[in-house]
CSV table of N, CA and C in Angstrom, one decimal:
chain,number,residue,atom,x,y,z
E,1,GLY,N,-19.4,56.6,-94.0
E,1,GLY,CA,-18.7,57.8,-94.4
E,1,GLY,C,-17.8,58.4,-93.3
E,2,GLY,N,-16.5,58.2,-93.5
E,2,GLY,CA,-15.5,58.6,-92.4
E,2,GLY,C,-15.5,60.1,-92.2
E,3,ALA,N,-15.8,60.9,-93.3
E,3,ALA,CA,-15.6,62.3,-93.2
E,3,ALA,C,-16.7,62.9,-92.3
E,4,GLY,N,-17.9,62.3,-92.3
E,4,GLY,CA,-19.1,62.7,-91.5
E,4,GLY,C,-19.4,64.2,-91.6
E,5,MET,N,-19.7,64.7,-90.4
E,5,MET,CA,-20.1,66.1,-90.4
E,5,MET,C,-19.1,67.1,-90.7
E,6,ALA,N,-17.8,66.7,-90.5
E,6,ALA,CA,-16.7,67.6,-90.7
E,6,ALA,C,-16.6,68.0,-92.2
E,7,ALA,N,-17.2,67.2,-93.0
E,7,ALA,CA,-17.1,67.4,-94.4
E,7,ALA,C,-18.2,68.6,-94.8
E,8,VAL,N,-19.1,68.9,-93.9
E,8,VAL,CA,-20.0,70.0,-94.1
E,8,VAL,C,-19.5,71.3,-93.6
E,9,ARG,N,-19.3,72.3,-94.4
E,9,ARG,CA,-18.9,73.6,-93.9
E,9,ARG,C,-19.9,74.2,-93.0
E,10,GLU,N,-19.5,74.8,-91.9
E,10,GLU,CA,-20.4,75.4,-91.0
E,10,GLU,C,-21.1,76.6,-91.5
E,11,VAL,N,-20.3,77.4,-92.3
E,11,VAL,CA,-20.7,78.6,-92.8
E,11,VAL,C,-20.6,78.8,-94.3
E,12,GLU,N,-21.6,79.0,-95.0
E,12,GLU,CA,-21.5,79.5,-96.4
E,12,GLU,C,-22.4,80.8,-96.6
E,13,ILE,N,-21.7,81.9,-96.6
E,13,ILE,CA,-22.4,83.1,-96.9
E,13,ILE,C,-21.7,83.9,-97.9
E,14,ASP,N,-22.4,84.9,-98.6
E,14,ASP,CA,-21.8,85.7,-99.5
E,14,ASP,C,-20.7,86.6,-98.9
E,15,PRO,N,-19.7,86.9,-99.8
E,15,PRO,CA,-18.5,87.6,-99.2
E,15,PRO,C,-18.8,89.1,-98.9
E,16,GLU,N,-19.9,89.5,-99.4
E,16,GLU,CA,-20.2,91.0,-99.2
E,16,GLU,C,-21.7,91.3,-99.4
E,17,GLY,N,-22.1,92.3,-98.6
E,17,GLY,CA,-23.5,92.8,-98.8
E,17,GLY,C,-24.4,92.4,-97.7
E,18,THR,N,-25.7,92.7,-98.0
E,18,THR,CA,-26.7,92.3,-97.0
E,18,THR,C,-27.7,91.3,-97.7
E,19,PHE,N,-28.0,90.2,-96.9
E,19,PHE,CA,-28.7,89.2,-97.5
E,19,PHE,C,-29.4,88.3,-96.5
E,20,LYS,N,-30.3,87.5,-97.0
E,20,LYS,CA,-31.0,86.7,-96.0
E,20,LYS,C,-30.2,85.4,-95.6
E,21,TYR,N,-30.5,85.0,-94.4
E,21,TYR,CA,-29.7,83.8,-93.9
E,21,TYR,C,-30.7,82.9,-93.2
E,22,ILE,N,-30.3,81.6,-93.1
E,22,ILE,CA,-31.1,80.6,-92.2
E,22,ILE,C,-30.0,79.9,-91.4
E,23,LEU,N,-30.5,79.5,-90.2
E,23,LEU,CA,-29.7,78.6,-89.3
E,23,LEU,C,-30.4,77.2,-89.5
E,24,VAL,N,-29.6,76.3,-89.8
E,24,VAL,CA,-30.1,74.9,-90.0
E,24,VAL,C,-29.4,73.8,-89.2
E,25,ARG,N,-30.3,73.0,-88.6
E,25,ARG,CA,-29.7,71.9,-87.8
E,25,ARG,C,-29.7,70.6,-88.5
E,26,LEU,N,-28.5,70.1,-88.6
E,26,LEU,CA,-28.3,68.7,-89.3
E,26,LEU,C,-28.3,67.6,-88.2
E,27,GLN,N,-28.9,66.6,-88.5
E,27,GLN,CA,-29.1,65.4,-87.6
E,27,GLN,C,-29.0,64.2,-88.3
E,28,ARG,N,-28.2,63.2,-87.7
E,28,ARG,CA,-28.3,61.7,-88.3
E,28,ARG,C,-29.7,61.2,-87.9
E,29,PRO,N,-30.4,60.6,-88.8
E,29,PRO,CA,-31.6,60.0,-88.5
E,29,PRO,C,-31.5,59.1,-87.3
E,30,GLY,N,-32.4,59.1,-86.4
E,30,GLY,CA,-32.3,58.4,-85.1
E,30,GLY,C,-31.5,59.1,-84.1
E,31,GLY,N,-31.2,60.4,-84.3
E,31,GLY,CA,-30.5,61.1,-83.2
E,31,GLY,C,-29.0,60.9,-83.4
E,32,GLY,N,-28.3,61.1,-82.3
E,32,GLY,CA,-26.8,61.0,-82.3
E,32,GLY,C,-26.3,62.3,-82.7
E,33,GLU,N,-25.4,62.3,-83.7
E,33,GLU,CA,-24.6,63.5,-84.1
E,33,GLU,C,-25.6,64.6,-84.6
E,34,GLN,N,-25.3,65.8,-84.1
E,34,GLN,CA,-26.0,66.9,-84.8
E,34,GLN,C,-25.1,68.1,-84.9
E,35,ARG,N,-25.5,69.0,-85.7
E,35,ARG,CA,-24.6,70.2,-86.0
E,35,ARG,C,-25.5,71.3,-86.5
E,36,ASP,N,-25.2,72.6,-86.2
E,36,ASP,CA,-25.9,73.7,-86.7
E,36,ASP,C,-25.0,74.4,-87.7
E,37,ILE,N,-25.6,74.8,-88.8
E,37,ILE,CA,-24.8,75.5,-89.9
E,37,ILE,C,-25.6,76.7,-90.3
E,38,VAL,N,-24.8,77.6,-90.9
E,38,VAL,CA,-25.3,79.0,-91.3
E,38,VAL,C,-25.2,79.0,-92.8
E,39,ARG,N,-26.3,79.4,-93.5
E,39,ARG,CA,-26.3,79.6,-94.9
E,39,ARG,C,-26.9,80.9,-95.4
E,40,GLY,N,-26.4,81.7,-96.2
E,40,GLY,CA,-27.0,83.0,-96.6
E,40,GLY,C,-26.4,83.4,-97.9
E,41,THR,N,-27.4,84.0,-98.7
E,41,THR,CA,-26.9,84.5,-100.0
E,41,THR,C,-27.9,85.5,-100.6
E,42,LYS,N,-27.4,86.5,-101.4
E,42,LYS,CA,-28.2,87.5,-102.0
E,42,LYS,C,-29.0,86.8,-103.0
E,43,ALA,N,-28.6,85.7,-103.6
E,43,ALA,CA,-29.4,85.0,-104.7
E,43,ALA,C,-30.8,84.6,-104.2
E,44,ALA,N,-31.0,84.4,-102.9
E,44,ALA,CA,-32.2,84.0,-102.4
E,44,ALA,C,-33.2,85.1,-102.1
E,45,GLU,N,-34.2,85.2,-102.8
E,45,GLU,CA,-35.3,86.2,-102.6
E,45,GLU,C,-36.0,86.0,-101.3
E,46,PHE,N,-36.3,84.7,-101.0
E,46,PHE,CA,-37.0,84.2,-99.7
E,46,PHE,C,-36.1,83.3,-99.0
E,47,HIS,N,-36.3,83.2,-97.8
E,47,HIS,CA,-35.6,82.3,-96.8
E,47,HIS,C,-35.7,80.8,-97.3
E,48,ASN,N,-37.0,80.5,-97.7
E,48,ASN,CA,-37.1,79.1,-98.1
E,48,ASN,C,-36.3,78.6,-99.3
E,49,HIS,N,-35.9,79.6,-100.2
E,49,HIS,CA,-35.0,79.3,-101.4
E,49,HIS,C,-33.8,78.8,-100.9
E,50,ILE,N,-33.2,79.3,-99.8
E,50,ILE,CA,-31.9,78.8,-99.3
E,50,ILE,C,-32.1,77.3,-98.7
E,51,PHE,N,-33.2,77.2,-97.9
E,51,PHE,CA,-33.4,75.8,-97.4
E,51,PHE,C,-33.7,74.8,-98.5
E,52,GLU,N,-34.4,75.1,-99.5
E,52,GLU,CA,-34.6,74.2,-100.7
E,52,GLU,C,-33.3,73.8,-101.3
E,53,LYS,N,-32.3,74.6,-101.2
E,53,LYS,CA,-31.0,74.3,-101.9
E,53,LYS,C,-30.2,73.4,-100.9
E,54,VAL,N,-30.2,73.7,-99.6
E,54,VAL,CA,-29.4,73.1,-98.6
E,54,VAL,C,-30.0,71.6,-98.4
E,55,ASN,N,-31.2,71.5,-98.2
E,55,ASN,CA,-31.9,70.3,-97.8
E,55,ASN,C,-31.5,69.1,-98.7
E,56,PRO,N,-31.6,69.1,-100.0
E,56,PRO,CA,-31.3,67.9,-100.8
E,56,PRO,C,-29.8,67.6,-100.7
E,57,GLU,N,-28.9,68.6,-100.6
E,57,GLU,CA,-27.5,68.4,-100.6
E,57,GLU,C,-27.2,67.6,-99.3
E,58,MET,N,-27.9,68.0,-98.2
E,58,MET,CA,-27.6,67.4,-96.9
E,58,MET,C,-28.2,65.9,-96.8
E,59,GLU,N,-29.3,65.9,-97.4
E,59,GLU,CA,-30.1,64.5,-97.4
E,59,GLU,C,-29.2,63.5,-98.2
E,60,LYS,N,-28.5,63.9,-99.3
E,60,LYS,CA,-27.6,63.1,-100.0
E,60,LYS,C,-26.4,62.5,-99.1
E,61,LEU,N,-26.0,63.4,-98.1
E,61,LEU,CA,-25.0,63.0,-97.1
E,61,LEU,C,-25.5,62.3,-96.0
E,62,GLY,N,-26.9,62.1,-96.0
E,62,GLY,CA,-27.4,61.2,-94.9
E,62,GLY,C,-27.9,62.1,-93.7
E,63,TYR,N,-28.2,63.4,-93.9
E,63,TYR,CA,-28.7,64.1,-92.7
E,63,TYR,C,-30.1,64.5,-92.9
E,64,GLU,N,-30.7,64.6,-91.8
E,64,GLU,CA,-32.1,65.3,-91.8
E,64,GLU,C,-31.9,66.8,-91.5
E,65,CYS,N,-32.6,67.7,-92.1
E,65,CYS,CA,-32.4,69.1,-91.9
E,65,CYS,C,-33.6,69.7,-91.3
E,66,LYS,N,-33.4,70.6,-90.3
E,66,LYS,CA,-34.4,71.3,-89.8
E,66,LYS,C,-34.1,72.8,-89.7
E,67,CYS,N,-34.8,73.7,-90.3
E,67,CYS,CA,-34.6,75.1,-90.3
E,67,CYS,C,-34.9,75.6,-88.9
E,68,LEU,N,-34.0,76.2,-88.2
E,68,LEU,CA,-34.2,76.8,-86.8
E,68,LEU,C,-34.7,78.3,-86.8
E,69,GLY,N,-34.8,78.8,-88.1
E,69,GLY,CA,-35.1,80.2,-88.2
E,69,GLY,C,-34.2,80.9,-89.1
E,70,GLY,N,-34.5,82.2,-89.3
E,70,GLY,CA,-33.7,82.9,-90.2
E,70,GLY,C,-33.6,84.4,-89.8
E,71,GLY,N,-32.9,85.1,-90.7
E,71,GLY,CA,-32.8,86.6,-90.5
E,71,GLY,C,-32.0,87.2,-91.6
E,72,LYS,N,-31.2,88.2,-91.2
E,72,LYS,CA,-30.4,88.8,-92.3
E,72,LYS,C,-29.0,88.9,-91.8
E,73,ILE,N,-28.0,89.0,-92.8
E,73,ILE,CA,-26.6,89.2,-92.5
E,73,ILE,C,-26.2,90.3,-93.3
E,74,ASP,N,-25.5,91.3,-92.6
E,74,ASP,CA,-24.9,92.4,-93.3
E,74,ASP,C,-23.3,92.1,-93.2
E,75,HIS,N,-22.7,91.8,-94.3
E,75,HIS,CA,-21.3,91.4,-94.4
E,75,HIS,C,-20.5,92.4,-95.0
E,76,ASN,N,-19.6,93.1,-94.2
E,76,ASN,CA,-18.8,94.1,-94.6
E,76,ASN,C,-17.3,93.6,-94.6
E,77,SER,N,-16.8,93.1,-95.7
E,77,SER,CA,-15.6,92.4,-95.6
E,77,SER,C,-14.4,93.4,-95.6
E,78,LYS,N,-14.6,94.6,-96.0
E,78,LYS,CA,-13.6,95.7,-96.0
E,78,LYS,C,-13.2,96.0,-94.5
E,79,ASP,N,-14.3,96.3,-93.8
E,79,ASP,CA,-14.1,96.6,-92.3
E,79,ASP,C,-14.1,95.4,-91.4
E,80,LYS,N,-14.2,94.2,-92.1
E,80,LYS,CA,-14.2,93.0,-91.3
E,80,LYS,C,-15.3,93.0,-90.1
E,81,LYS,N,-16.5,93.3,-90.6
E,81,LYS,CA,-17.7,93.3,-89.7
E,81,LYS,C,-18.8,92.6,-90.2
E,82,ILE,N,-19.5,91.8,-89.3
E,82,ILE,CA,-20.7,91.1,-89.7
E,82,ILE,C,-21.8,91.5,-88.7
E,83,ARG,N,-23.0,91.8,-89.2
E,83,ARG,CA,-24.1,92.1,-88.4
E,83,ARG,C,-25.2,91.2,-88.7
E,84,VAL,N,-25.8,90.6,-87.7
E,84,VAL,CA,-26.9,89.6,-87.8
E,84,VAL,C,-28.1,90.2,-87.2
E,85,PHE,N,-29.2,90.2,-87.9
E,85,PHE,CA,-30.4,90.9,-87.5
E,85,PHE,C,-31.7,90.4,-88.2
E,86,GLY,N,-32.9,90.9,-87.9
E,86,GLY,CA,-34.0,90.7,-88.6
E,86,GLY,C,-34.6,89.3,-88.4
E,87,LEU,N,-35.5,88.9,-89.2
E,87,LEU,CA,-36.2,87.5,-89.0
E,87,LEU,C,-36.7,86.9,-90.3
E,88,SER,N,-37.2,85.7,-90.3
E,88,SER,CA,-37.8,85.2,-91.4
E,88,SER,C,-39.3,85.1,-91.1
E,89,THR,N,-40.1,85.5,-92.1
E,89,THR,CA,-41.6,85.4,-91.9
E,89,THR,C,-42.0,83.9,-91.9
E,90,GLY,N,-41.4,83.1,-92.7
E,90,GLY,CA,-41.8,81.7,-92.8
E,90,GLY,C,-41.2,80.9,-91.7
E,91,TYR,N,-40.0,81.0,-91.3
E,91,TYR,CA,-39.3,80.2,-90.3
E,91,TYR,C,-39.2,80.8,-88.9
E,92,GLY,N,-39.6,82.0,-88.8
E,92,GLY,CA,-39.4,82.7,-87.5
E,92,GLY,C,-37.9,83.2,-87.4
E,93,LYS,N,-37.7,83.8,-86.2
E,93,LYS,CA,-36.4,84.4,-86.0
E,93,LYS,C,-35.3,83.3,-85.5
E,94,ALA,N,-34.3,83.2,-86.1
E,94,ALA,CA,-33.2,82.3,-85.6
E,94,ALA,C,-32.7,82.9,-84.4
E,95,ASP,N,-32.0,82.0,-83.6
E,95,ASP,CA,-31.3,82.5,-82.4
E,95,ASP,C,-30.0,83.1,-82.9
E,96,HIS,N,-30.0,84.5,-83.1
E,96,HIS,CA,-28.9,85.1,-83.7
E,96,HIS,C,-27.6,85.0,-82.9
E,97,SER,N,-27.7,84.8,-81.6
E,97,SER,CA,-26.5,84.6,-80.7
E,97,SER,C,-25.8,83.2,-81.1
E,98,VAL,N,-26.6,82.2,-81.5
E,98,VAL,CA,-26.0,80.9,-81.9
E,98,VAL,C,-25.4,81.2,-83.2
E,99,THR,N,-25.9,81.9,-84.1
E,99,THR,CA,-25.4,82.3,-85.5
E,99,THR,C,-24.0,82.9,-85.3
E,100,VAL,N,-24.0,83.9,-84.4
E,100,VAL,CA,-22.7,84.7,-84.2
E,100,VAL,C,-21.7,83.7,-83.7
E,101,GLU,N,-22.0,82.8,-82.8
E,101,GLU,CA,-20.9,81.9,-82.3
E,101,GLU,C,-20.4,81.0,-83.4
E,102,ILE,N,-21.3,80.6,-84.4
E,102,ILE,CA,-20.8,79.8,-85.5
E,102,ILE,C,-20.0,80.7,-86.5
E,103,LEU,N,-20.5,81.9,-86.7
E,103,LEU,CA,-19.7,82.8,-87.6
E,103,LEU,C,-18.3,83.0,-87.0
E,104,LYS,N,-18.2,83.2,-85.7
E,104,LYS,CA,-16.9,83.5,-85.1
E,104,LYS,C,-15.9,82.4,-85.2
E,105,LYS,N,-16.3,81.2,-85.5
E,105,LYS,CA,-15.4,80.1,-85.7
E,105,LYS,C,-14.7,80.2,-87.1
E,106,VAL,N,-15.4,80.9,-88.0
E,106,VAL,CA,-14.9,81.0,-89.3
E,106,VAL,C,-14.2,82.3,-89.6
E,107,TYR,N,-15.0,83.4,-89.2
E,107,TYR,CA,-14.4,84.7,-89.4
E,107,TYR,C,-13.8,85.2,-88.0
E,108,THR,N,-12.7,84.6,-87.7
E,108,THR,CA,-12.0,84.7,-86.4
E,108,THR,C,-11.5,86.2,-86.2
E,109,ASP,N,-11.2,86.9,-87.2
E,109,ASP,CA,-10.7,88.3,-87.0
E,109,ASP,C,-11.7,89.4,-87.2
E,110,TYR,N,-13.0,89.0,-87.3
E,110,TYR,CA,-14.0,89.9,-87.5
E,110,TYR,C,-14.7,90.3,-86.3
E,111,GLU,N,-15.3,91.5,-86.4
E,111,GLU,CA,-16.2,92.0,-85.2
E,111,GLU,C,-17.6,91.6,-85.6
E,112,ILE,N,-18.3,90.7,-84.9
E,112,ILE,CA,-19.5,90.1,-85.2
E,112,ILE,C,-20.5,90.4,-84.2
E,113,THR,N,-21.6,91.2,-84.6
E,113,THR,CA,-22.6,91.5,-83.6
E,113,THR,C,-24.0,91.1,-84.0
E,114,TRP,N,-25.0,91.1,-83.2
E,114,TRP,CA,-26.4,90.8,-83.6
E,114,TRP,C,-27.4,91.7,-82.9
E,115,SER,N,-28.5,91.8,-83.4
E,115,SER,CA,-29.6,92.5,-82.6
E,115,SER,C,-31.0,92.0,-83.2
E,116,ASP,N,-32.0,92.4,-82.5
E,116,ASP,CA,-33.3,92.1,-83.0
E,116,ASP,C,-34.0,93.1,-83.9
E,117,ASP,N,-33.1,94.1,-84.3
E,117,ASP,CA,-33.6,95.1,-85.2
E,117,ASP,C,-34.1,94.5,-86.5
E,118,LYS,N,-35.1,95.1,-87.1
E,118,LYS,CA,-35.6,94.7,-88.5
E,118,LYS,C,-34.7,95.1,-89.6
E,119,LYS,N,-34.1,96.2,-89.4
E,119,LYS,CA,-33.3,96.9,-90.5
E,119,LYS,C,-31.8,96.9,-90.1
């Protein structure tokens, strides 16, 4: 596959609202190439629902997935602000600072912040 990891979008989150998110590490079996991606949606009641959707998609492309943790994202598209906070009971807390760096690549004109607040 010539497209490789570039074919995988780094960020897929809902355009508005507050929802759960996970940080996922993609890796080629046997090491080598790896990449961290952010996935979040209101449709997911629990963090593992997001992972259960992402995992098979990525396995089809030949990647192993590991969830690095989760939290919540508050996406305010009107004010161009994103806040990353909270944690996942099942996966633990993602490194929100890493999540913010990934989000900044996509939402270049946003103000993006994180905290360890639960709410």
